[in-house]
Amino acid sequence: MDITVLGIDLGKTVCSLAGLDASGAVIFRKRIQRFRLLDFLAELPACIVAMEACGGAHHIGRFCLQHGHEPRLMSPLYVRPYVKVHKNDDRDAEAIAEAATRPTMSFVAIKSEEQLDLQALHRARERLVSDRTRLINQGRGFLMERGIRVGTGRHVFQKELTRLAAGGTVDLSHRIVLMLSDMATELADINRRVAAIDAEIKELAKTNADMRRLMEIPGVGPTIASALVAAVGTGSSFGKGRDLAAWLGLVPRQITTAGKAKLIGISKHGNRYLRKLFIHGARTVLHLVRDRTSPITRWADGLKERAHVNVATVAMANKLARIAWAVLTKGERYRAAALVGS
């Protein structure tokens, strides 16, 4: 049995395997307990091991590299068209194996443990920020129902919440004052935890050469730099900066029919969290950077004059992503005059 490509449909407890020979015919089918999968791969002769990029796939991919295999991870969206007739685990494994052989297939780069650790930091931070936003919105609702309107901004709300929780008004019941006090305590704890993660990210960014170079780009700070490195590593899986921008969903959606092309908004594909960060960075360059004499800020000012502010923001985010790709892949420092026109 000479398996050229092994497709694995990963399950929580049971995995389905399908092996293809050099001609693409299915010559092997097997179901195996997940805890036995690594032992099976260790004994398997070197081949292409294909999986969907789901939970645990990067760990298995690194194991495959250590044992001479060529791991290929793919988005489940790209595998689905290769499933024939009705969907089941065995057919999924065959579809994964077949999809991995296609010359136009896009593969997901294997993440290192350091990248996954950094990604976990960002996931934890994102969850805490989301919890904080929900808490603030709930508190605003409670106060609005009692005729108290709080000004815009997180810091304004937190200051007012602290005052009300300390009994700053006689119009609130004892029960709601206790609830506001609990909310103030919870909000302070979330702020402390977010600040701790931010401090850790800043320290990591200082010690990583790629992140230090990225932070020289206007609008790119430790959060964006570390999130980008966690997501794409050195960026080598993208052939050009435009590919990275498209992967982030920062390019227009295109609908072409009868030879006529129509562009309708951005695609919003890919990493939503990273896209959001680049949008925030773009707003900084457009509105907050004081030095308006550099090439990129002059380009931004011209963009604002001829386009709507939201269009200009997305265009700037696209530009920043492409510049970041160039800095990562070329291993060079940011050079404004050279990169702004890229």
Short mmCIF file of C-alpha atoms in Angstrom, two decimals, residues 139-150:
data_model
loop_
_atom_site.label_atom_id
_atom_site.label_comp_id
_atom_site.label_asym_id
_atom_site.label_seq_id
_atom_site.Cartn_x
_atom_site.Cartn_y
_atom_site.Cartn_z
CA GLY A 139 -25.16 49.70 32.88
CA ARG A 140 -26.19 52.47 30.50
CA GLY A 141 -29.53 50.72 30.02
CA PHE A 142 -30.12 50.43 33.77
CA LEU A 143 -29.38 54.12 34.27
CA MET A 144 -31.39 55.26 31.25
CA GLU A 145 -34.49 53.55 32.67
CA ARG A 146 -34.02 55.67 35.79
CA GLY A 147 -33.68 58.92 33.88
CA ILE A 148 -29.89 59.15 34.12
CA ARG A 149 -28.07 59.70 30.84
CA VAL A 150 -24.31 59.16 30.83
#
